[in-house]
Coordinates of C-alpha atoms in Angstrom, one line a residue:
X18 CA 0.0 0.0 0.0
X19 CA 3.0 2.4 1.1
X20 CA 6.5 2.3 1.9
X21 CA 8.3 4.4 4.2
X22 CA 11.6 6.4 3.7
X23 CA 13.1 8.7 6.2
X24 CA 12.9 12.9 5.4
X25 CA 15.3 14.2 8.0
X26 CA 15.1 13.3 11.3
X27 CA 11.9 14.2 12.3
X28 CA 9.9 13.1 9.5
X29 CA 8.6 9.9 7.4
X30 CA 7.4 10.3 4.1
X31 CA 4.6 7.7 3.5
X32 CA 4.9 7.1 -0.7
X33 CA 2.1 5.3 -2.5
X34 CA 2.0 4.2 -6.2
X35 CA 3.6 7.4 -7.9
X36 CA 0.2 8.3 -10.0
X37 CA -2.0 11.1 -9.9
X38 CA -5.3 9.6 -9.5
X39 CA -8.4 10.0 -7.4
X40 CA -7.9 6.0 -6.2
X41 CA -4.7 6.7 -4.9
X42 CA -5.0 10.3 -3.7
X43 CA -8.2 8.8 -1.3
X44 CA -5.7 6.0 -0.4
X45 CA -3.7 8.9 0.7
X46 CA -6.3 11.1 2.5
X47 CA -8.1 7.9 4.0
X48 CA -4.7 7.2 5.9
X49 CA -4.1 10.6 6.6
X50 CA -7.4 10.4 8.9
X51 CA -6.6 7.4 10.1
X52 CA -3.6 8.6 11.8
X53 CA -5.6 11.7 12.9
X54 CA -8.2 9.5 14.5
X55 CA -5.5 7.9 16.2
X56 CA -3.8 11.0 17.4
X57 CA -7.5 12.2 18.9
X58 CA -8.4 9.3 20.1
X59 CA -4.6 8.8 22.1
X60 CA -3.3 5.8 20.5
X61 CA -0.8 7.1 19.4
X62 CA 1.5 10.3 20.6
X63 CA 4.5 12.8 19.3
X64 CA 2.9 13.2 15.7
X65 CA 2.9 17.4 14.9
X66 CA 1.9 17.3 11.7
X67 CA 0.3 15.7 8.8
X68 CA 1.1 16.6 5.4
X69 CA -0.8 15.0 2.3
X70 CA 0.1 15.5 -1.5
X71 CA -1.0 13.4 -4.6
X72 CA 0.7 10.5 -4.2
X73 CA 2.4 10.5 -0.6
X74 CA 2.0 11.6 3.0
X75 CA 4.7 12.9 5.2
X76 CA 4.5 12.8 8.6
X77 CA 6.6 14.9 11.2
X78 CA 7.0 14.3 14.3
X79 CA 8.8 14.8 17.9
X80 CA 11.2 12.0 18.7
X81 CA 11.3 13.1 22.3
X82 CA 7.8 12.0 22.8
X83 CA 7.8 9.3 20.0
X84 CA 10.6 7.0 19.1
X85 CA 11.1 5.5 15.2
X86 CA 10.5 2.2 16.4
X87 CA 7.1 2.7 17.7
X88 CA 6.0 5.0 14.9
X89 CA 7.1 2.3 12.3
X90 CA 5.2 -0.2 14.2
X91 CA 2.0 1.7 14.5
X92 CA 2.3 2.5 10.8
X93 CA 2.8 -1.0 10.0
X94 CA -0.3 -1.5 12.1
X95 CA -2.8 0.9 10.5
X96 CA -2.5 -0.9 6.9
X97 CA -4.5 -3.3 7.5
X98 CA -7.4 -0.5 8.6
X99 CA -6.7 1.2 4.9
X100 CA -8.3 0.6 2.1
X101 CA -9.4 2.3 -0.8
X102 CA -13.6 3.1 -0.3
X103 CA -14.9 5.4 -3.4
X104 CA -15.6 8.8 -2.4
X105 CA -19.3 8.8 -3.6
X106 CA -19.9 12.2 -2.1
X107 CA -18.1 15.2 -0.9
X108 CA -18.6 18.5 0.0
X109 CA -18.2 21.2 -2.8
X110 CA -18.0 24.8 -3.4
X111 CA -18.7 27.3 -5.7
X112 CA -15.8 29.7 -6.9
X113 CA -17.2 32.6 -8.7
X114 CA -14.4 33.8 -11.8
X115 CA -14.8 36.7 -13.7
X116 CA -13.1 35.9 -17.4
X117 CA -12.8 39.6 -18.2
X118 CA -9.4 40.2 -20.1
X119 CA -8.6 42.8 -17.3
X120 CA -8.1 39.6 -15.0
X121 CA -7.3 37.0 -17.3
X122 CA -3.7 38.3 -18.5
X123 CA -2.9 35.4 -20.6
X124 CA -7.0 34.5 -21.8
X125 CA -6.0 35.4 -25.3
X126 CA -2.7 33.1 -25.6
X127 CA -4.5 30.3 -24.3
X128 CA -7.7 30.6 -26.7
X129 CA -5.4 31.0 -29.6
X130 CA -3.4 28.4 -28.4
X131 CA -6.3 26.0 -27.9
X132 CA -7.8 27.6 -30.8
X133 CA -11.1 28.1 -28.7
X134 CA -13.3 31.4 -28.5
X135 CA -13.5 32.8 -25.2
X136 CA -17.2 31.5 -24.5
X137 CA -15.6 28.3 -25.6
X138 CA -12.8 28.6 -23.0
X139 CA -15.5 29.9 -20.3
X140 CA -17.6 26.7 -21.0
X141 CA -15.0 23.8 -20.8
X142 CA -13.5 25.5 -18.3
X143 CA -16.7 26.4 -16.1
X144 CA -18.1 22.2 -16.7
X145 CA -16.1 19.9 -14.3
X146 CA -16.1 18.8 -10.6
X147 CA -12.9 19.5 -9.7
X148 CA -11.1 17.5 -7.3
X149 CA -9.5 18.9 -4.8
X150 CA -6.2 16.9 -4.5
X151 CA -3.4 18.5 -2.3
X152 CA -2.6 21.9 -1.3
X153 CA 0.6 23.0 -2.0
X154 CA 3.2 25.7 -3.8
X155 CA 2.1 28.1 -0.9
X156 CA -0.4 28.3 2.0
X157 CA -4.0 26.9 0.4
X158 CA -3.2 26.7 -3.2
X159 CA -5.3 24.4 -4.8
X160 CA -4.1 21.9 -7.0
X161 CA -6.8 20.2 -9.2
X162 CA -7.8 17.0 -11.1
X163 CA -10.1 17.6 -14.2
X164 CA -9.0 20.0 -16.5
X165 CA -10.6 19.2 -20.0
X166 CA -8.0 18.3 -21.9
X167 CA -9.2 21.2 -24.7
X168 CA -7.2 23.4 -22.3
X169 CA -4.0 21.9 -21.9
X170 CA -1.2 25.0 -22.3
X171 CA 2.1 25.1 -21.2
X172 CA 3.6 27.6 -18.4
X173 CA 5.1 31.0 -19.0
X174 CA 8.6 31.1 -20.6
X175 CA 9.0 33.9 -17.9
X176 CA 7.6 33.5 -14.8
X177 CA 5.6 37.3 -13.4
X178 CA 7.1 38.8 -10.7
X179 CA 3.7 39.2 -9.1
X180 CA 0.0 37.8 -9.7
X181 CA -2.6 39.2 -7.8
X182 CA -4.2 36.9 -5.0
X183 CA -7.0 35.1 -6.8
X184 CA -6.0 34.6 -9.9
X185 CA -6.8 31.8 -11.8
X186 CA -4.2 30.2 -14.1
X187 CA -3.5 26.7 -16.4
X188 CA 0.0 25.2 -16.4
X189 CA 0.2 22.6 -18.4
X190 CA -2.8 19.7 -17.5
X191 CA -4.0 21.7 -14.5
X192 CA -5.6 24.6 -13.2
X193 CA -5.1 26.4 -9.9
X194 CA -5.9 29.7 -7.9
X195 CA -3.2 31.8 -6.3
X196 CA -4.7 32.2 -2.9
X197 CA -2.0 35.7 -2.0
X198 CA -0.1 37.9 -4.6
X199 CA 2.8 36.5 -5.3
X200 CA 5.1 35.2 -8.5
X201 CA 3.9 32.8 -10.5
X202 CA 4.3 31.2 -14.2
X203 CA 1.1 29.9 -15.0
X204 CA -1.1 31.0 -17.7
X205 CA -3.4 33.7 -16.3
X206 CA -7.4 33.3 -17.5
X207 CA -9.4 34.8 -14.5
X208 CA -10.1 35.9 -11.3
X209 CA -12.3 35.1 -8.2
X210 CA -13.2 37.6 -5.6
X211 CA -13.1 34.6 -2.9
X212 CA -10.4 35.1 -0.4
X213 CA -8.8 31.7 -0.7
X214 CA -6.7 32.2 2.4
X215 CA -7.0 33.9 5.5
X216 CA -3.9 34.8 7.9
X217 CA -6.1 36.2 10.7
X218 CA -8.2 32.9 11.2
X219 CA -5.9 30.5 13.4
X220 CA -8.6 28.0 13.3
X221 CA -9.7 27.6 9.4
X222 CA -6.9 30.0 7.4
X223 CA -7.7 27.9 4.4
X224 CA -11.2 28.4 2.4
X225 CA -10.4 24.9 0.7
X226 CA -8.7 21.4 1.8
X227 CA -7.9 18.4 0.0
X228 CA -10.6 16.1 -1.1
X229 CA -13.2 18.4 -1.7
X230 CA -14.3 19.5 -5.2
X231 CA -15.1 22.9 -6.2
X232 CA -17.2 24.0 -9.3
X233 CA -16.3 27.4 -10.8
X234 CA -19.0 29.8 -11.9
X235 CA -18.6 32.7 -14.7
X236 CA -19.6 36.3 -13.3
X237 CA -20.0 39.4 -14.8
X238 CA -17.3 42.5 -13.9
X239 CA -19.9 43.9 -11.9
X240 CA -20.9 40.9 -9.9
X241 CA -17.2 40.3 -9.1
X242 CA -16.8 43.6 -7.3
X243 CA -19.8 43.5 -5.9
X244 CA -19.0 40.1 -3.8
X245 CA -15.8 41.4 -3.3
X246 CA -17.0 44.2 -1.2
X247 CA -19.4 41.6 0.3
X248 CA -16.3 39.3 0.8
X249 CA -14.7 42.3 2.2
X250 CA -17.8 43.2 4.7
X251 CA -18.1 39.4 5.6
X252 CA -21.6 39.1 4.4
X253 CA -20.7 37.2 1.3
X254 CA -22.5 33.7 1.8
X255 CA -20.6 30.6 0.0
X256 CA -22.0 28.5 -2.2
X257 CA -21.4 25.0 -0.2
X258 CA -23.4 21.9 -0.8
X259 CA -22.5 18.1 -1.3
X260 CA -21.3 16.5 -4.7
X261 CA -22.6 13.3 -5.7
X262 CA -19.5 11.6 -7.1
X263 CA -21.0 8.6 -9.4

């Protein structure tokens, strides 16, 4: 199911078949609340953190309260627990983009490039369930499974010294949101007035976790500023309801 391998001395990485899929990535996520339940529940101690990515799951932890030999043991433990159950529903939100060209930088390269309109763009790119299937890159970036493959485009040659925080780009066979400004070399098509990542909640900085799918929406310029300032007054109410996977 996984093998172990040491990263540093305080951590395990946890590496499953090297494939991005949604059997494995639930084989990931399934293990990774295994070991939570575990750590709630007191059977097992000295684990900090939990870190999952598409194919693998690295865990850190405190030697002085844990030693290797009783993490590898309880690890060895928990894989008979694990197995693969298809996620027939999640929860899934609604990420409102506005495809205006005074957002999406690079929305004319990639229609030309896909040879697509940009209502042909806004459609293929509006239809799937996107999984949610690691955060990553920077504090909750989204990286996602489903991209029609009408949209493949490669990165920038250049990377951008700075994209504004919400941004919506495609490198390559994935799209993704840049949660704060920051650099960036992905392929710029749109923008959501969703705050993706909050420093000043300690509890839930994150608007989006891994395994959970999200389903993008086209809005007008006006509609994006207006649930910005909504987002911005906290009375913006998110579009959250549960996806029937099947």
């Amino acid at each position: 199911m996984f093998s172990v391998h040491f990263s540093g001395s305080k951590a395990l990485l946890l590496r499953f078949k090297q494939e991005i899929s949604l059997q494995i990535n639930t084989l990931v996520l399934n293990t990774s609340q295994r070991i939570q339940k575990a750590i709630e529940e007191k059977e097992i101690y000295g684990i900090d953190e939990l870190v999952s990515a598409y194919a693998s799951l690295l865990i850190y932890f405190n030697p002085c309260r844990i030693s290797l030999n009783v993490l590898l043991d309880f690890l060895e433990k928990i894989k008979s627990d694990i197995m693969f159950t298809e996620q027939n529903s999640s929860l899934c939100i609604e990420i409102p983009l506005c495809y205006d060209e005074e957002f999406g930088l690079d929305l004319e390269f990639v229609c030309k490039h896909n040879n697509l309109s940009k209502e042909e763009l806004i459609i293929f790119h509006t239809k799937p369930y996107y999984r949610v299937f690691m955060l990553g890159f920077m504090a909750g970036f989204p990286y996602l499974g489903g991209l029609d493959e009408k949209l493949f485009t490669p990165r920038l040659s250049t990377p951008r010294i700075k994209i504004e925080a919400g941004s919506v780009g495609i490198a390559d066979k994935q799209t993704g949101i840049y949660p704060i400004s920051s650099p960036g070399g992905w392929q710029i098509i749109a923008r959501t007035p969703l705050q993706l990542f909050n420093q000043s909640d300690e509890k839930n900085p994150t608007l989006l976790r891994a395994g959970m799918f999200l389903k993008f929406k086209a809005i007008s310029k006006s509609e994006f500023y207006f649930i910005e300032e909504q987002v911005c007054k906290n009375s913006y109410q998110k579009e959250i309801y549960e996806y029937k996977n099947h």
